Tab-separated table of C-alpha atoms in Angstrom:
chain	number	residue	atom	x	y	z
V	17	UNK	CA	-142.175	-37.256	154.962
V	18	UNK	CA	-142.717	-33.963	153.139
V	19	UNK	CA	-144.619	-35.698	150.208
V	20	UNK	CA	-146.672	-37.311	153.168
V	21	UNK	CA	-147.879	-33.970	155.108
V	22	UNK	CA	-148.455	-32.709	151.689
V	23	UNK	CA	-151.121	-35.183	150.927
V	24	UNK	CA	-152.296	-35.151	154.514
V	25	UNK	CA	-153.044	-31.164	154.005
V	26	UNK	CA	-154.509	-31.689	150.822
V	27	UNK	CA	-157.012	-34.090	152.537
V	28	UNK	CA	-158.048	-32.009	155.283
V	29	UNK	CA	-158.809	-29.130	153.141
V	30	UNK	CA	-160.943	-31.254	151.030
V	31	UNK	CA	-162.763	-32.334	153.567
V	32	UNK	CA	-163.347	-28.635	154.872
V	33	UNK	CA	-164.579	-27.475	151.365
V	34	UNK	CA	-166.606	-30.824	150.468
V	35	UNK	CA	-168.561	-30.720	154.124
V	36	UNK	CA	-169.362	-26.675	153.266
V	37	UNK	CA	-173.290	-26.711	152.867
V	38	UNK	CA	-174.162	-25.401	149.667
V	39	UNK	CA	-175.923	-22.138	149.926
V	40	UNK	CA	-179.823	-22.154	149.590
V	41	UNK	CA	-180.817	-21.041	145.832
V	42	UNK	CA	-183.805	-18.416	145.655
V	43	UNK	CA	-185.277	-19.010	142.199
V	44	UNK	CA	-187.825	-17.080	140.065
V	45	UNK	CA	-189.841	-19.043	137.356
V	46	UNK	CA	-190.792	-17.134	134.008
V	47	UNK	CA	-193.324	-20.389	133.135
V	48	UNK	CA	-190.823	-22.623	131.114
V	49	UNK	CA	-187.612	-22.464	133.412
V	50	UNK	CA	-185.942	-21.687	136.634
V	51	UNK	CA	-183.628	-19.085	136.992
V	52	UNK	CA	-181.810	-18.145	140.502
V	53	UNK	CA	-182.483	-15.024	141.385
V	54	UNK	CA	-179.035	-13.656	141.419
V	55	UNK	CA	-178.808	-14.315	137.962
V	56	UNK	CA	-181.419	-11.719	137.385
V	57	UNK	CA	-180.442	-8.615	135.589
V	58	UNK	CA	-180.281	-5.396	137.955
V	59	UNK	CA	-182.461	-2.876	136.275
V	60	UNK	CA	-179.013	-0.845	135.732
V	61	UNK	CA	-177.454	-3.409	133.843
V	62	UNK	CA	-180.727	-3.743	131.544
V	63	UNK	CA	-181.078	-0.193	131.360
V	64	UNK	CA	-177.335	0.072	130.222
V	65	UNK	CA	-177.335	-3.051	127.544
V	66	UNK	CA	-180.393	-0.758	125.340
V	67	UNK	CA	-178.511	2.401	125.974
V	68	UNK	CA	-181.397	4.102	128.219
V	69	UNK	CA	-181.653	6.251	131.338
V	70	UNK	CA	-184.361	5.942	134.007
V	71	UNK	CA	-185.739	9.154	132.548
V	72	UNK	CA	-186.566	7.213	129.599
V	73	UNK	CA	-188.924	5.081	131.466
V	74	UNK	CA	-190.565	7.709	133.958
V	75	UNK	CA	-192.055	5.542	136.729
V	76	UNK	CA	-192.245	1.934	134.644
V	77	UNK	CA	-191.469	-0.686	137.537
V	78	UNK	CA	-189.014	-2.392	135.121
V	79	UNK	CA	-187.281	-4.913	138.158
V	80	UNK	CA	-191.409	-6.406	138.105
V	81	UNK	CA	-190.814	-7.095	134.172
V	82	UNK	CA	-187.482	-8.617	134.503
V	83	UNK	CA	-188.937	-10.718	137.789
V	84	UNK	CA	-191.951	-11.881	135.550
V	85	UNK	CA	-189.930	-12.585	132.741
V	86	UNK	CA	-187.376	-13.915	134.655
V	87	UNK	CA	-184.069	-11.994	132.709
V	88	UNK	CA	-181.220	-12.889	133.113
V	89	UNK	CA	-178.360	-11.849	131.331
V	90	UNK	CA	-178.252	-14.980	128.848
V	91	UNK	CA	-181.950	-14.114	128.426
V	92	UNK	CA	-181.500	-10.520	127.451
V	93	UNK	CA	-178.922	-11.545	124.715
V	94	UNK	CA	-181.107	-14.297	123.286
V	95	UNK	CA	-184.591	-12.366	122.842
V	96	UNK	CA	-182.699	-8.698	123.002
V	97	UNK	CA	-185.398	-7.692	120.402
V	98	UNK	CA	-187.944	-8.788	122.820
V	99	UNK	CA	-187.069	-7.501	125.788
V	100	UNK	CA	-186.940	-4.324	124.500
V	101	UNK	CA	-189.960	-4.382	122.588
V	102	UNK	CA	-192.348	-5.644	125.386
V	103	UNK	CA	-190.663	-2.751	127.321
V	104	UNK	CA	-191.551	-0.051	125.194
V	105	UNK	CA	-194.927	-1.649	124.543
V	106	UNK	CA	-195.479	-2.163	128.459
V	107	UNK	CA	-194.720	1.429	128.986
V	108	UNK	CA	-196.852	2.677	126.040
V	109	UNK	CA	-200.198	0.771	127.341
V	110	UNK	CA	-199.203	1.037	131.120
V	111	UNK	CA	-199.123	-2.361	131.378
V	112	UNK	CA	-198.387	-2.835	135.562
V	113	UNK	CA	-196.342	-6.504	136.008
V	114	UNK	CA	-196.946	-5.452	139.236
V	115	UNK	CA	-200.155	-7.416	139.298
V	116	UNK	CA	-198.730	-10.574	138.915
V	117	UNK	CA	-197.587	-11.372	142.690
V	118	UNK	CA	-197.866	-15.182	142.058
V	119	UNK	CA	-194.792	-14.853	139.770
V	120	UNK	CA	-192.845	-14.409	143.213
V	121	UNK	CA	-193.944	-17.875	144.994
V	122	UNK	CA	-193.940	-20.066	141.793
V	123	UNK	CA	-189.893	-20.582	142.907
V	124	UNK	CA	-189.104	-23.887	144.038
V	125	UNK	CA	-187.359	-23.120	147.237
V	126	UNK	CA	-189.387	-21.751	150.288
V	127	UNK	CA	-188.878	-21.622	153.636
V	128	UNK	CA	-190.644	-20.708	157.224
V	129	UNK	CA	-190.049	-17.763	158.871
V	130	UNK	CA	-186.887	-17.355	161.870
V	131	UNK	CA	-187.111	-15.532	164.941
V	132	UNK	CA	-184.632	-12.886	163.391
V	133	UNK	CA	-186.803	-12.161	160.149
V	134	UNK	CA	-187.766	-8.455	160.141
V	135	UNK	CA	-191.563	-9.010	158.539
V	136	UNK	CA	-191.330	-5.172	157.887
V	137	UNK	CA	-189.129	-6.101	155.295
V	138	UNK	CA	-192.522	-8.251	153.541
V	139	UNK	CA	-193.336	-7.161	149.984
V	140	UNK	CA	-196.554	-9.372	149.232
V	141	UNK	CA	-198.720	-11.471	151.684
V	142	UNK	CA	-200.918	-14.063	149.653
V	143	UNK	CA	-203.073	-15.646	151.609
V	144	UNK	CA	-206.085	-18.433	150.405
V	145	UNK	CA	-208.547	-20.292	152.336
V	146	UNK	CA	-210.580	-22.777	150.886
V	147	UNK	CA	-213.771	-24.148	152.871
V	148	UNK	CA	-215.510	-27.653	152.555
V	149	UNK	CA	-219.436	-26.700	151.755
V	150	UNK	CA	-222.375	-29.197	151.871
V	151	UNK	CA	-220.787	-32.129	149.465
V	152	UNK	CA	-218.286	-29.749	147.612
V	153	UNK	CA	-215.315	-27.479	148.035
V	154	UNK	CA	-216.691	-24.049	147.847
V	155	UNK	CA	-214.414	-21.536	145.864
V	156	UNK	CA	-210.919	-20.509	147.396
V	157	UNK	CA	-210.931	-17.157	149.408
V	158	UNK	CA	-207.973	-15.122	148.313
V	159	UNK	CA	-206.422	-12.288	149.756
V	160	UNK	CA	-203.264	-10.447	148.406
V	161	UNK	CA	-201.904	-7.346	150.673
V	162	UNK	CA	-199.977	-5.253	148.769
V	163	UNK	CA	-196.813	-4.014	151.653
V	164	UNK	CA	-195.374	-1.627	149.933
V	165	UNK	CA	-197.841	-0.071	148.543
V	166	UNK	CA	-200.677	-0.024	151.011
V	167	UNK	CA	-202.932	-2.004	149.228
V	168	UNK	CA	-205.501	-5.114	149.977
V	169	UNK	CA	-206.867	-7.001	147.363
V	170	UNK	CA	-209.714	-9.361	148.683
V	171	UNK	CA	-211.585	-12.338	146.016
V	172	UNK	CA	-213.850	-14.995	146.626
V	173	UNK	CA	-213.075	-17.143	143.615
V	174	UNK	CA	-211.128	-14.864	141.472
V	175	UNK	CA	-207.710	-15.304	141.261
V	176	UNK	CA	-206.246	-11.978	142.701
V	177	UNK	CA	-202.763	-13.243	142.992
V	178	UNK	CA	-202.518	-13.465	139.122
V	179	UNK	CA	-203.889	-10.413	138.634
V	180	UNK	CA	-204.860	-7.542	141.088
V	181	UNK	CA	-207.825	-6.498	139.204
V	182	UNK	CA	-209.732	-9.419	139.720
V	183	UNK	CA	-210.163	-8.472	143.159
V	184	UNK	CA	-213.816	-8.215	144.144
V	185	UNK	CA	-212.985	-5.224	147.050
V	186	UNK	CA	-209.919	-3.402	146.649
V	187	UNK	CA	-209.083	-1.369	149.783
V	188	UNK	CA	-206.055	1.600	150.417
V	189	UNK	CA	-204.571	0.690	153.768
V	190	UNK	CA	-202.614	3.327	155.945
V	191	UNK	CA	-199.614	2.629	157.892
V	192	UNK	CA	-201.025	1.650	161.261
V	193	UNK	CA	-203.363	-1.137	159.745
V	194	UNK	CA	-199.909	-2.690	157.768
V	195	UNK	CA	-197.967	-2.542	160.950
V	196	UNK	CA	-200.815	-4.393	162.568
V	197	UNK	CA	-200.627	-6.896	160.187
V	198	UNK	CA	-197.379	-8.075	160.454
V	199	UNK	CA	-196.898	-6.993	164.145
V	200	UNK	CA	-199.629	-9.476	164.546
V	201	UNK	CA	-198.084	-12.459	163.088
V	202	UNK	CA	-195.041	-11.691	165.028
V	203	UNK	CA	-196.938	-11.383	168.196
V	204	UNK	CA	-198.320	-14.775	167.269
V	205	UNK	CA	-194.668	-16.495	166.672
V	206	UNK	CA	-195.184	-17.378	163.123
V	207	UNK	CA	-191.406	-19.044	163.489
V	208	UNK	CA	-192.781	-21.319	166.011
V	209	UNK	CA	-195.485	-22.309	163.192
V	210	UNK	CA	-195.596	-25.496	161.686
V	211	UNK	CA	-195.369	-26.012	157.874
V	212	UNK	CA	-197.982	-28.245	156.551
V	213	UNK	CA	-199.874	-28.032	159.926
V	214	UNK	CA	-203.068	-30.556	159.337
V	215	UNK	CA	-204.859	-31.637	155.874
V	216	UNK	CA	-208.599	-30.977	155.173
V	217	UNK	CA	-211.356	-32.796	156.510
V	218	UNK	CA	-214.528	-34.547	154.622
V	219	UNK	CA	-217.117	-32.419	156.671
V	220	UNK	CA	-219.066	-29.381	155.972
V	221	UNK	CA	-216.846	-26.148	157.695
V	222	UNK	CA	-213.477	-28.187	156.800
V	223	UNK	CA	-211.172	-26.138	155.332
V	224	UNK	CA	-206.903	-25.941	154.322
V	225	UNK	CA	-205.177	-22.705	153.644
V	226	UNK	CA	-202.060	-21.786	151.883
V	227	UNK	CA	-199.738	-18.319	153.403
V	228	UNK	CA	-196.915	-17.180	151.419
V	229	UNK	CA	-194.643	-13.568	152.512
V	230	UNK	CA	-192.712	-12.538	149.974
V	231	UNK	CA	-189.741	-10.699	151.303
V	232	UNK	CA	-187.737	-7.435	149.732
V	233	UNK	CA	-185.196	-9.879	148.644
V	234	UNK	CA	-187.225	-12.428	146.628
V	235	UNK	CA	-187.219	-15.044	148.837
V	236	UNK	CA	-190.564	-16.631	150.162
V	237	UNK	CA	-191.954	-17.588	153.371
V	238	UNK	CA	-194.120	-20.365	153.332
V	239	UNK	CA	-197.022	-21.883	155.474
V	240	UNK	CA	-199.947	-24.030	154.757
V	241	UNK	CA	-202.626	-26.128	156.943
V	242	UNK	CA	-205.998	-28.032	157.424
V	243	UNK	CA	-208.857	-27.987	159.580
V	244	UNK	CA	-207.402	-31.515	160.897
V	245	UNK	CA	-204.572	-29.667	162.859
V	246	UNK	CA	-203.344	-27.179	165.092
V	247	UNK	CA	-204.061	-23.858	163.305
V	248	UNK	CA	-205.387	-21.945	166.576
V	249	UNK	CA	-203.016	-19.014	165.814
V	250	UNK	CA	-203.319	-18.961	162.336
V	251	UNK	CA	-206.733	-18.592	162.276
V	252	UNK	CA	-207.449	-16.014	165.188
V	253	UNK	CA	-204.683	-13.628	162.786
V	254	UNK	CA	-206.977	-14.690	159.384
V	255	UNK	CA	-210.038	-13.545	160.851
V	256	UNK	CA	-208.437	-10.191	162.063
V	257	UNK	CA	-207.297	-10.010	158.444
V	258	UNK	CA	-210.962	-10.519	157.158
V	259	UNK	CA	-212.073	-7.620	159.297
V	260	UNK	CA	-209.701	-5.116	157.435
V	261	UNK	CA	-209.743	-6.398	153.630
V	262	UNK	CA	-213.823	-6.775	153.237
């Protein structure tokens, strides 16, 4: 009997722990792998493994390097001489990995937004629009809004989320225009949205678009959609975005 409710136990708590759902992975991609993004090294533990302080790198955004690179603590072992020398180089020419906000939605795993999602919390919105001319796809429209720092970055045909300084108008943004922003696409329900809401059409004035928000924590909100469906909301909120980036 006791060998019996032994096994019994044993079953249910198998059961318990194999019906857990796995928790969702945030990754970052440094171009030839996938790395979660708790793997990451902290900029402490970086700063620690080469011996340095923070004074020793003034005002260098080193967690953008380590996202871009995509360090993890293997990493920083295997290419320690590397690491450390595109740090000091980086620092030297002022090189800003900053610019490189498409580094944040190459991960494989995005989501859509929830009604408890505080989009103050948004680091990077990436937006591009691409419209259907008279027999070919005219250039994509990008825009890139810097949060955090107050920044728009607004191309048509240059790839701004690669690289800031593409952008054909740059703009500084003050605090009420950001809150307007994102108060906007919260007054507009974005987690009611639909994710892949319509494909483009053949026509002249067709067009699809592609919306990413890149939170503090790494992880990306995702939202794309065609002339072909429902995208009522999502374009009354681009066109108020136009009016404040050009």
């Amino acid at each position: 009997m006791l060998k019996r409710n032994i096994v019994i136990i044993l079953l249910i708590l198998l059961c318990v722990t194999g019906c857990r759902e796995k928790p969702e992975v945030i990754v970052v991609s440094n171009n030839t792998t996938e790395i979660m993004l708790e793997e990451l090294v902290s900029e402490e533990e970086f700063l620690e493994y080469y011996g340095l302080t923070r004074e020793d790198i003034g005002d260098f955004d080193l967690q953008a390097m380590i996202v871009h690179y995509g360090i993890s603590e293997d990493i920083l072992h295997e290419d320690r001489d590397f690491c450390l020398k595109e740090l000091n180089e980086s620092i030297e020419t002022g090189k800003d990995f900053n610019c490189y906000a498409s580094d944040y939605i190459r991960q494989e795993y995005k989501r859509m937004a929830t009604k408890q999602d505080d989009l103050k919390q948004t680091k990077y919105i990436l937006l591009s629009f691409d419209i259907r001319g008279q027999g070919c796809l005219c250039s994509p429209r990008q825009i890139l809004i810097d949060v955090k720092n107050k920044k728009s970055y607004y191309s048509d045909g240059m790839n701004v989320w690669d690289n800031f300084s593409y952008a054909e108008v740059i703009k500084s943004l003050d605090e009420n225009q950001i809150e307007g922003i994102l108060s906007s696409l919260e007054d507009k329900k974005i987690y009611k949205w639909e994710r892949g809401n319509g494909v483009m059409g053949d026509g002249p004035g067709d067009y699809s678009w592609n919306l990413y928000l890149v939170m503090g924590r790494g992880d990306v909100i995702a939202y794309s959609g065609g002339s072909l469906g429902n995208n009522k909301k999502f374009v009354s909120w681009y066109n108020e975005l136009l009016e404040i980036v050009k």
